CSV table of C-alpha atoms and ligand atoms in Angstrom, one decimal:
chain,number,residue,atom,x,y,z
P,1,UNK,CA,0.0,0.0,0.0
P,2,UNK,CA,1.1,3.6,-0.6
P,3,UNK,CA,2.2,5.0,2.8
P,4,UNK,CA,0.1,8.2,2.8
P,5,UNK,CA,-3.0,6.8,1.1
P,6,UNK,CA,-5.8,5.0,3.0
P,7,UNK,CA,-8.6,3.0,1.4
P,8,UNK,CA,-11.8,5.1,0.7
P,9,UNK,CA,-14.2,4.8,3.6
P,10,UNK,CA,-17.2,4.7,1.2
P,11,UNK,CA,-16.7,2.7,-2.0
P,12,UNK,CA,-16.0,4.7,-5.1
P,13,UNK,CA,-18.2,3.1,-7.8
P,14,UNK,CA,-17.6,2.5,-11.5
P,15,UNK,CA,-21.0,4.2,-12.3
P,16,UNK,CA,-23.9,4.2,-9.8
P,17,UNK,CA,-27.3,5.8,-10.0
P,18,UNK,CA,-27.2,9.6,-9.3
P,19,UNK,CA,-30.5,10.9,-7.9
P,20,UNK,CA,-31.6,14.5,-7.5
P,21,UNK,CA,-33.0,15.4,-4.1
P,22,UNK,CA,-36.5,14.2,-4.5
P,23,UNK,CA,-37.1,15.3,-8.1
P,24,UNK,CA,-37.5,11.6,-9.2
P,25,UNK,CA,-39.6,10.9,-6.1
P,26,UNK,CA,-42.1,13.6,-7.0
P,27,UNK,CA,-43.1,11.8,-10.2
P,28,UNK,CA,-43.0,8.4,-8.5
P,29,UNK,CA,-45.3,9.8,-5.7
P,30,UNK,CA,-47.6,11.3,-8.4
P,31,UNK,CA,-48.0,7.8,-9.9
P,32,UNK,CA,-48.7,6.4,-6.4
P,33,UNK,CA,-51.1,9.2,-5.4
P,34,UNK,CA,-53.1,9.0,-8.6
P,35,UNK,CA,-53.0,5.2,-8.6
P,36,UNK,CA,-51.4,5.0,-12.1
P,37,UNK,CA,-49.2,2.1,-10.8
P,38,UNK,CA,-49.3,0.0,-13.9
P,39,UNK,CA,-47.8,0.3,-17.4
P,40,UNK,CA,-50.0,3.2,-18.5
P,41,UNK,CA,-49.7,6.8,-17.3
P,42,UNK,CA,-48.5,10.3,-17.5
P,43,UNK,CA,-44.8,9.5,-16.6
P,44,UNK,CA,-44.6,7.1,-19.6
P,45,UNK,CA,-46.2,9.5,-22.0
P,46,UNK,CA,-43.9,12.3,-20.8
P,47,UNK,CA,-40.6,10.4,-21.1
P,48,UNK,CA,-41.6,9.1,-24.6
P,49,UNK,CA,-42.2,12.7,-25.7
P,50,UNK,CA,-39.0,14.0,-24.0
P,51,UNK,CA,-36.9,11.2,-25.7
P,52,UNK,CA,-38.3,12.2,-29.1
P,53,UNK,CA,-37.5,15.8,-28.5
P,54,UNK,CA,-34.0,15.3,-27.1
P,55,UNK,CA,-32.9,12.5,-29.5
P,56,UNK,CA,-34.7,13.7,-32.6
P,57,UNK,CA,-36.5,10.5,-33.5
P,58,UNK,CA,-40.2,10.4,-34.4
P,59,UNK,CA,-41.3,7.7,-32.0
P,60,UNK,CA,-40.1,6.2,-28.7
P,61,UNK,CA,-41.7,3.2,-27.0
P,62,UNK,CA,-40.9,2.8,-23.3
P,63,UNK,CA,-40.0,-0.9,-22.5
P,64,UNK,CA,-39.0,-2.8,-19.4
P,65,UNK,CA,-35.3,-3.0,-20.4
P,66,UNK,CA,-32.8,-2.1,-23.2
P,67,UNK,CA,-32.5,-5.8,-23.8
P,68,UNK,CA,-36.3,-6.0,-24.4
P,69,UNK,CA,-36.0,-3.1,-26.8
P,70,UNK,CA,-33.2,-4.9,-28.7
P,71,UNK,CA,-35.2,-8.1,-28.8
P,72,UNK,CA,-38.2,-6.3,-30.4
P,73,UNK,CA,-35.8,-4.5,-32.8
P,74,UNK,CA,-34.5,-7.8,-34.0
P,75,UNK,CA,-38.1,-9.1,-34.5
P,76,UNK,CA,-39.1,-5.9,-36.4
P,77,UNK,CA,-36.1,-6.3,-38.6
P,78,UNK,CA,-37.4,-9.8,-39.4
P,79,UNK,CA,-34.5,-12.0,-38.3
P,80,UNK,CA,-35.5,-15.6,-38.7
P,81,UNK,CA,-34.0,-18.9,-37.6
P,82,UNK,CA,-30.6,-19.4,-39.2
P,83,UNK,CA,-30.2,-15.8,-40.5
P,84,UNK,CA,-26.7,-14.4,-40.0
P,85,UNK,CA,-26.6,-11.0,-38.1
P,86,UNK,CA,-23.4,-8.9,-38.1
P,87,UNK,CA,-22.8,-7.8,-34.5
P,88,UNK,CA,-20.4,-5.7,-32.5
P,89,UNK,CA,-17.9,-8.0,-30.9
P,90,UNK,CA,-16.5,-6.0,-28.1
P,91,UNK,CA,-19.7,-5.2,-26.2
P,92,UNK,CA,-22.0,-6.3,-23.4
P,93,UNK,CA,-23.7,-9.6,-24.1
P,94,UNK,CA,-27.1,-7.8,-24.2
P,95,UNK,CA,-26.2,-6.5,-27.7
P,96,UNK,CA,-26.2,-10.0,-29.2
P,97,UNK,CA,-28.3,-12.2,-27.0
P,98,UNK,CA,-31.6,-11.0,-28.5
P,99,UNK,CA,-30.3,-12.1,-32.0
P,100,UNK,CA,-30.1,-15.6,-30.5
P,101,UNK,CA,-33.6,-15.3,-28.9
P,102,UNK,CA,-34.9,-15.2,-32.5
P,103,UNK,CA,-32.8,-18.0,-33.7
P,104,UNK,CA,-30.4,-15.7,-35.6
P,105,UNK,CA,-26.7,-16.5,-35.8
P,106,UNK,CA,-24.4,-13.6,-34.7
P,107,UNK,CA,-21.2,-13.1,-36.8
P,108,UNK,CA,-18.9,-10.9,-34.8
P,109,UNK,CA,-17.1,-7.9,-36.4
P,110,UNK,CA,-13.8,-6.7,-35.0
P,111,UNK,CA,-13.3,-3.1,-33.9
P,112,UNK,CA,-10.9,-0.3,-35.0
P,113,UNK,CA,-8.5,1.6,-32.7
P,114,UNK,CA,-10.0,5.1,-33.4
P,115,UNK,CA,-13.2,4.6,-31.4
P,116,UNK,CA,-13.0,0.9,-30.2
P,117,UNK,CA,-16.2,0.3,-32.1
P,118,UNK,CA,-17.2,-1.9,-35.1
P,119,UNK,CA,-14.7,-1.4,-37.9
P,120,UNK,CA,-16.5,-0.4,-41.1
P,121,UNK,CA,-13.6,-2.1,-43.1
P,122,UNK,CA,-14.2,-5.4,-41.2
P,123,UNK,CA,-17.9,-5.0,-41.8
P,124,UNK,CA,-17.3,-4.6,-45.5
P,125,UNK,CA,-15.2,-7.7,-45.5
P,126,UNK,CA,-18.0,-9.6,-43.7
P,127,UNK,CA,-20.4,-8.7,-46.4
P,128,UNK,CA,-17.9,-10.0,-49.0
P,129,UNK,CA,-17.7,-13.3,-47.1
P,130,UNK,CA,-21.4,-13.6,-46.4
P,131,UNK,CA,-23.1,-11.4,-49.0
P,132,UNK,CA,-26.7,-12.6,-48.2
P,133,UNK,CA,-26.6,-11.1,-44.7
P,134,UNK,CA,-29.3,-8.5,-44.2
P,135,UNK,CA,-28.9,-7.3,-40.6
P,136,UNK,CA,-26.3,-5.3,-38.6
P,137,UNK,CA,-26.3,-4.5,-34.9
P,138,UNK,CA,-23.8,-1.9,-33.8
P,139,UNK,CA,-23.1,-0.7,-30.2
P,140,UNK,CA,-21.5,2.7,-29.3
P,141,UNK,CA,-19.1,1.5,-26.7
P,142,UNK,CA,-18.8,3.4,-23.4
P,143,UNK,CA,-20.6,6.4,-24.9
P,144,UNK,CA,-18.3,7.0,-27.8
P,145,UNK,CA,-20.1,7.0,-31.2
P,146,UNK,CA,-19.0,4.4,-33.8
P,147,UNK,CA,-18.0,5.6,-37.3
P,148,UNK,CA,-21.7,5.4,-37.9
P,149,UNK,CA,-21.9,7.2,-41.3
P,150,UNK,CA,-19.3,4.7,-42.8
P,151,UNK,CA,-21.1,1.8,-41.2
P,152,UNK,CA,-24.5,3.0,-42.5
P,153,UNK,CA,-23.0,3.4,-46.0
P,154,UNK,CA,-21.8,-0.2,-46.0
P,155,UNK,CA,-25.3,-1.3,-44.8
P,156,UNK,CA,-26.9,0.7,-47.6
P,157,UNK,CA,-24.6,-0.8,-50.2
P,158,UNK,CA,-25.6,-4.3,-49.2
P,159,UNK,CA,-29.3,-3.5,-48.5
P,160,UNK,CA,-28.9,-4.5,-44.9
P,161,UNK,CA,-31.0,-3.2,-42.0
P,162,UNK,CA,-29.0,-1.3,-39.3
P,163,UNK,CA,-30.0,-1.5,-35.6
P,164,UNK,CA,-28.2,0.8,-33.2
P,165,UNK,CA,-27.5,-0.3,-29.6
P,166,UNK,CA,-27.2,3.2,-28.1
P,167,UNK,CA,-27.7,1.8,-24.5
P,168,UNK,CA,-24.4,3.3,-23.4
P,169,UNK,CA,-24.4,6.4,-25.6
P,170,UNK,CA,-27.6,8.4,-24.7
P,171,UNK,CA,-26.9,12.0,-25.6
P,172,UNK,CA,-23.8,11.4,-27.6
P,173,UNK,CA,-23.7,12.8,-31.1
P,174,UNK,CA,-21.9,12.1,-34.5
P,175,UNK,CA,-21.8,15.1,-36.8
P,176,UNK,CA,-24.2,16.8,-34.4
P,177,UNK,CA,-26.8,14.1,-34.8
P,178,UNK,CA,-27.8,12.0,-31.8
P,179,UNK,CA,-26.8,8.3,-31.6
P,180,UNK,CA,-30.0,6.2,-31.7
P,181,UNK,CA,-31.3,7.9,-34.9
P,182,UNK,CA,-29.0,6.3,-37.5
P,183,UNK,CA,-30.5,2.8,-37.6
P,184,UNK,CA,-34.0,1.8,-38.7
P,185,UNK,CA,-34.8,0.5,-35.2
P,186,UNK,CA,-32.6,1.6,-32.2
P,187,UNK,CA,-32.5,1.1,-28.5
P,188,UNK,CA,-31.5,3.0,-25.4
P,189,UNK,CA,-31.3,1.8,-21.8
P,190,UNK,CA,-32.1,3.2,-18.4
P,191,UNK,CA,-30.4,0.4,-16.4
P,192,UNK,CA,-29.0,1.4,-13.0
P,193,UNK,CA,-25.5,2.2,-14.1
P,194,UNK,CA,-26.2,4.1,-17.3
P,195,UNK,CA,-25.9,7.9,-17.8
P,196,UNK,CA,-29.5,8.4,-16.5
P,197,UNK,CA,-31.6,5.7,-15.0
P,198,UNK,CA,-35.0,4.5,-14.0
P,199,UNK,CA,-33.4,1.7,-11.8
P,200,UNK,CA,-34.2,-0.3,-15.0
P,201,UNK,CA,-35.9,0.4,-18.3
P,202,UNK,CA,-35.3,0.8,-22.0
P,203,UNK,CA,-36.8,2.3,-25.2
P,204,UNK,CA,-37.1,1.4,-28.8
P,205,UNK,CA,-36.6,4.4,-31.1
P,206,UNK,CA,-37.7,4.6,-34.7
P,207,UNK,CA,-39.3,6.8,-37.4
P,208,UNK,CA,-41.6,4.0,-38.5
P,209,UNK,CA,-45.2,4.3,-37.2
P,210,UNK,CA,-46.1,0.8,-38.2
P,211,UNK,CA,-43.2,-0.5,-36.2
P,212,UNK,CA,-44.3,1.5,-33.2
P,213,UNK,CA,-47.8,-0.1,-33.3
P,214,UNK,CA,-46.3,-3.6,-33.5
P,215,UNK,CA,-44.0,-2.9,-30.6
P,216,UNK,CA,-46.8,-1.6,-28.5
P,217,UNK,CA,-48.9,-4.7,-29.3
P,218,UNK,CA,-46.1,-7.3,-28.8
P,219,UNK,CA,-44.9,-5.7,-25.6
P,220,UNK,CA,-48.3,-6.1,-24.0
P,221,UNK,CA,-49.0,-9.8,-24.8
P,222,UNK,CA,-50.2,-9.2,-28.4
P,223,UNK,CA,-53.9,-8.9,-27.8
P,224,UNK,CA,-56.1,-8.5,-30.8
P,225,UNK,CA,-59.0,-6.1,-31.0
P,226,UNK,CA,-61.8,-8.4,-29.6
P,227,UNK,CA,-64.2,-8.6,-26.6
P,228,UNK,CA,-61.9,-11.3,-25.0
P,229,UNK,CA,-58.2,-12.1,-25.0
P,230,UNK,CA,-57.7,-13.0,-28.6
P,231,UNK,CA,-54.2,-13.8,-29.9
P,232,UNK,CA,-52.8,-14.2,-33.4
P,233,UNK,CA,-49.1,-13.5,-32.6
P,234,UNK,CA,-46.7,-14.3,-29.8
P,235,UNK,CA,-46.7,-11.8,-27.1
P,236,UNK,CA,-44.3,-10.4,-24.4
P,237,UNK,CA,-44.6,-8.6,-21.1
P,238,UNK,CA,-42.1,-5.9,-22.0
P,239,UNK,CA,-43.8,-2.5,-21.4
P,240,UNK,CA,-42.3,-0.1,-18.8
P,241,UNK,CA,-43.9,0.5,-15.5
P,242,UNK,CA,-45.3,4.0,-14.9
P,243,UNK,CA,-43.4,4.0,-11.5
P,244,UNK,CA,-40.0,3.4,-13.2
P,245,UNK,CA,-41.0,6.0,-15.8
P,246,UNK,CA,-41.4,8.5,-13.0
P,247,UNK,CA,-37.7,8.0,-12.0
P,248,UNK,CA,-36.6,8.6,-15.6
P,249,UNK,CA,-38.9,11.7,-15.8
P,250,UNK,CA,-37.1,13.2,-12.8
P,251,UNK,CA,-33.7,12.2,-14.3
P,252,UNK,CA,-34.1,13.6,-17.8
P,253,UNK,CA,-33.6,17.3,-16.9
P,254,UNK,CA,-30.1,16.2,-15.6
P,255,UNK,CA,-28.9,14.4,-18.7
P,256,UNK,CA,-26.7,17.2,-19.9
P,257,UNK,CA,-25.4,17.9,-16.4
P,258,UNK,CA,-24.4,14.2,-16.1
P,259,UNK,CA,-22.6,14.3,-19.4
P,260,UNK,CA,-20.7,17.4,-18.3
P,261,UNK,CA,-19.7,15.7,-15.0
P,262,UNK,CA,-18.5,12.6,-16.9
P,263,UNK,CA,-16.6,14.8,-19.3
P,264,UNK,CA,-14.8,16.4,-16.5
P,265,UNK,CA,-13.9,13.0,-15.0
P,266,UNK,CA,-12.5,11.9,-18.4
P,267,UNK,CA,-10.5,15.1,-18.8
P,268,UNK,CA,-9.1,14.9,-15.3
P,269,UNK,CA,-7.9,11.4,-15.9
P,270,UNK,CA,-6.4,12.4,-19.3
P,271,UNK,CA,-4.5,15.3,-17.6
P,272,UNK,CA,-3.5,13.2,-14.6
P,273,UNK,CA,-2.1,10.4,-16.7
P,274,UNK,CA,-0.3,12.5,-19.3
P,275,UNK,CA,3.2,11.2,-18.1
P,276,UNK,CA,2.1,7.6,-18.0
P,277,UNK,CA,2.6,5.1,-20.9
P,278,UNK,CA,-1.2,5.0,-21.5
P,279,UNK,CA,-3.9,6.5,-23.7
P,280,UNK,CA,-7.6,7.2,-22.9
P,281,UNK,CA,-10.5,5.6,-24.9
P,282,UNK,CA,-10.3,7.7,-28.1
P,283,UNK,CA,-12.9,9.4,-30.2
P,284,UNK,CA,-12.9,11.7,-33.3
P,285,UNK,CA,-13.1,15.1,-31.7
P,286,UNK,CA,-14.0,16.8,-35.0
P,287,UNK,CA,-17.0,14.5,-35.6
P,288,UNK,CA,-18.2,13.1,-32.3
P,289,UNK,CA,-19.3,14.3,-28.9
P,290,UNK,CA,-19.3,11.3,-26.6
P,291,UNK,CA,-21.4,11.2,-23.4
P,292,UNK,CA,-18.3,10.0,-21.6
P,293,UNK,CA,-20.3,7.3,-19.8
P,294,UNK,CA,-17.1,5.4,-18.8
P,295,UNK,CA,-13.5,6.6,-18.8
P,296,UNK,CA,-11.2,3.9,-20.0
P,297,UNK,CA,-7.5,3.6,-20.4
P,298,UNK,CA,-5.2,1.5,-22.7
P,299,UNK,CA,-1.7,0.6,-21.6
P,300,UNK,CA,1.0,1.0,-24.2
P,301,UNK,CA,2.3,-2.4,-25.4
P,302,UNK,CA,5.8,-1.8,-24.2
P,303,UNK,CA,4.5,-0.8,-20.7
P,304,UNK,CA,2.6,-4.0,-20.1
P,305,UNK,CA,3.8,-6.4,-17.4
P,306,UNK,CA,3.1,-10.1,-17.8
P,307,UNK,CA,-0.6,-10.9,-17.4
P,308,UNK,CA,-2.4,-14.2,-17.9
P,309,UNK,CA,-6.1,-14.8,-18.1
P,310,UNK,CA,-7.8,-18.1,-18.1
P,311,UNK,CA,-11.6,-18.5,-18.6
P,312,UNK,CA,-12.2,-17.5,-14.9
P,313,UNK,CA,-9.0,-16.2,-13.4
P,314,UNK,CA,-6.3,-13.6,-13.9
P,315,UNK,CA,-2.7,-13.4,-12.7
P,316,UNK,CA,0.2,-11.1,-13.3
P,317,UNK,CA,3.8,-10.6,-12.5
P,318,UNK,CA,4.5,-7.1,-11.3
P,319,UNK,CA,7.4,-5.3,-13.0
P,320,UNK,CA,9.2,-2.0,-12.4
P,321,UNK,CA,7.9,0.8,-14.8
P,322,UNK,CA,5.2,-1.5,-16.1
P,323,UNK,CA,1.7,-2.5,-15.2
P,324,UNK,CA,-1.4,-4.3,-16.6
P,325,UNK,CA,-5.2,-4.2,-16.2
P,326,UNK,CA,-5.2,-7.0,-13.6
P,327,UNK,CA,-2.7,-5.2,-11.4
P,328,UNK,CA,-4.5,-1.9,-11.7
P,329,UNK,CA,-8.0,-3.4,-11.0
P,330,UNK,CA,-6.8,-5.4,-8.0
P,331,UNK,CA,-5.0,-2.4,-6.6
P,332,UNK,CA,-8.1,-0.1,-7.0
P,333,UNK,CA,-10.1,-2.7,-5.2
P,334,UNK,CA,-7.7,-2.7,-2.3
P,335,UNK,CA,-8.4,1.0,-1.9
P,336,UNK,CA,-12.2,0.3,-2.2
P,337,UNK,CA,-12.6,1.7,-5.7
P,338,UNK,CA,-14.4,-0.1,-8.5
P,339,UNK,CA,-12.9,-0.5,-12.0
P,340,UNK,CA,-13.8,-3.1,-14.6
P,341,UNK,CA,-12.1,-5.0,-17.4
P,342,UNK,CA,-13.0,-4.0,-21.0
P,343,UNK,CA,-16.1,-6.0,-22.2
P,344,UNK,CA,-14.6,-9.4,-23.1
P,345,UNK,CA,-15.1,-9.8,-26.8
P,346,UNK,CA,-18.0,-12.0,-27.8
P,347,UNK,CA,-15.9,-14.2,-30.1
P,348,UNK,CA,-13.8,-15.1,-27.1
P,349,UNK,CA,-16.8,-16.2,-25.0
P,350,UNK,CA,-17.4,-20.0,-24.6
P,351,UNK,CA,-21.1,-19.6,-25.5
P,352,UNK,CA,-20.1,-18.2,-28.9
P,353,UNK,CA,-17.1,-20.3,-29.6
P,354,UNK,CA,-18.6,-21.7,-32.9
P,355,UNK,CA,-19.7,-18.3,-34.3
P,356,UNK,CA,-17.7,-16.6,-37.1
P,357,UNK,CA,-15.5,-13.6,-36.3
P,358,UNK,CA,-14.3,-11.2,-39.0
P,359,UNK,CA,-11.2,-9.1,-38.6
P,360,UNK,CA,-9.1,-7.0,-41.1
P,361,UNK,CA,-5.6,-7.8,-40.0
P,362,UNK,CA,-4.1,-11.0,-38.6
P,363,UNK,CA,-4.3,-9.8,-35.0
P,364,UNK,CA,-7.7,-9.0,-33.6
P,365,UNK,CA,-8.0,-5.4,-32.4
P,366,UNK,CA,-10.5,-6.5,-29.8
P,367,UNK,CA,-8.3,-9.1,-28.2
P,368,UNK,CA,-5.6,-6.5,-27.9
P,369,UNK,CA,-7.8,-3.8,-26.3
P,370,UNK,CA,-9.3,-6.4,-24.0
P,371,UNK,CA,-5.7,-7.4,-23.0
P,372,UNK,CA,-4.4,-3.9,-22.4
P,373,UNK,CA,-7.5,-1.8,-21.5
P,374,UNK,CA,-9.7,-1.2,-18.5
P,375,UNK,CA,-12.6,0.9,-17.3
P,376,UNK,CA,-11.8,3.4,-14.5
P,377,UNK,CA,-14.1,4.5,-11.7
P,378,UNK,CA,-16.4,7.0,-13.5
P,379,UNK,CA,-19.1,7.8,-11.0
P,380,UNK,CA,-20.7,11.2,-11.2
P,381,UNK,CA,-20.6,11.5,-7.4
P,382,UNK,CA,-16.8,10.9,-7.2
P,383,UNK,CA,-15.2,14.1,-5.8
P,384,UNK,CA,-12.2,15.8,-7.5
P,385,UNK,CA,-10.2,14.9,-4.4
P,386,UNK,CA,-11.2,11.2,-4.6
P,387,UNK,CA,-10.3,11.1,-8.3
P,388,UNK,CA,-6.9,12.6,-7.6
P,389,UNK,CA,-6.3,9.8,-5.1
P,390,UNK,CA,-7.3,7.3,-7.8
P,391,UNK,CA,-4.9,8.9,-10.2
P,392,UNK,CA,-2.1,8.5,-7.6
P,393,UNK,CA,-3.0,4.9,-7.1
P,394,UNK,CA,-2.9,4.1,-10.8
P,395,UNK,CA,0.4,6.1,-11.3
P,396,UNK,CA,1.9,4.1,-8.4
P,397,UNK,CA,1.2,0.8,-10.3
P,398,UNK,CA,3.7,1.9,-12.9
P,399,UNK,CA,6.4,2.6,-10.3
J,401,LIG,C1,-26.7,-1.9,-20.7
J,401,LIG,C2,-26.6,-2.3,-22.1
J,401,LIG,C3,-27.6,-3.0,-22.7
J,401,LIG,C4,-28.9,-3.5,-22.1
J,401,LIG,O1,-29.6,-2.7,-21.4
J,401,LIG,P1,-30.6,-3.2,-20.2
J,401,LIG,O2,-31.5,-2.1,-20.0
J,401,LIG,O3,-29.7,-3.5,-19.0
J,401,LIG,O4,-31.3,-4.4,-20.7
J,401,LIG,C5,-27.5,-3.4,-24.0
J,401,LIG,N1,-26.3,-3.1,-24.7
J,401,LIG,C6,-25.3,-2.5,-24.1
J,401,LIG,C7,-24.1,-2.2,-24.9
J,401,LIG,C8,-25.4,-2.1,-22.7
J,401,LIG,O5,-24.3,-1.5,-22.2
């Protein structure tokens, strides 16, 4: 341990819910007091409208989770059993699981180093290998927009439907256009650790009214217009609760403030680490404005100490002047701060061991970023002083 640094008394989290002095409670209480305690009500109407206004989509449907929104997006796109779907590879499993719910077969696409997101060149190569593929699911990792115009151009060239997983990137823009508006069907999430939260929740975004009507029907058990419970299609219980919507309604006015806080955190790390052999998770500062959901770092190749990861365990050998994600994460934990490894690429996951993976070069970019990168504590409520301590702790790992 570093002689003058004591562990944090209260844990410093990766990214925990940030509430605002009863503003959320006001709407939750309104739902309670007026007895709109189900999946209909003013809170739901309000946040659907706010989402359309803020994001610039025509329609937004509030659902129980981002995963549910992705599932219905996959259904809308028309993915059928055996259909290949090109998916982001370095992402949370929720990006790709819904493809499998519908019997689709994810084909994983490697990332590029500029944004850590799906590489348009690798996507083009995938279409050359599997020209009949009609679906692409792209995630904007850690709040940094993918090269979405290039990706969309490739999709258009091959007549494929683009679905955006903007679960991590609410409020982030590319060429001043919000993520969540580039695909045909898109999803956002209000999960507890996202930039704003309802404790849980998600939304499907689209400009297609027919799709909206389908999603509203499917998400409430697919009832037909009849005097009894009549069913012609498979249904789901995926609509958002008006109570959860109340929390989101209270959070929405703070979205820009949360982004500003996260940006400060990112910039403080960048400045604090300027003498270390590392880089921060990158973005194109001419084209994109991230929402800075998580600050991440990548250790230079020649500053990596030896690190070994099996399917369930990690070990490392500490070395002077060098470090590795395992050392940094374990050290942060000793001081009661929470970091996280980079999302382990889907093509490295045992469950997807038989799925195809498309990369441009011999070495997979994603395997390299997973090996050398990590997510730093990025909680809105972390104080400047606490962050300075974290910077010291990380610097010390390289001593
Ligand atoms: C959080 C997340 C989701 C899923 O959202 P839930 O609301 O938790 O279901 C999907 N994709 C990515 C990339 C996420 O980070």
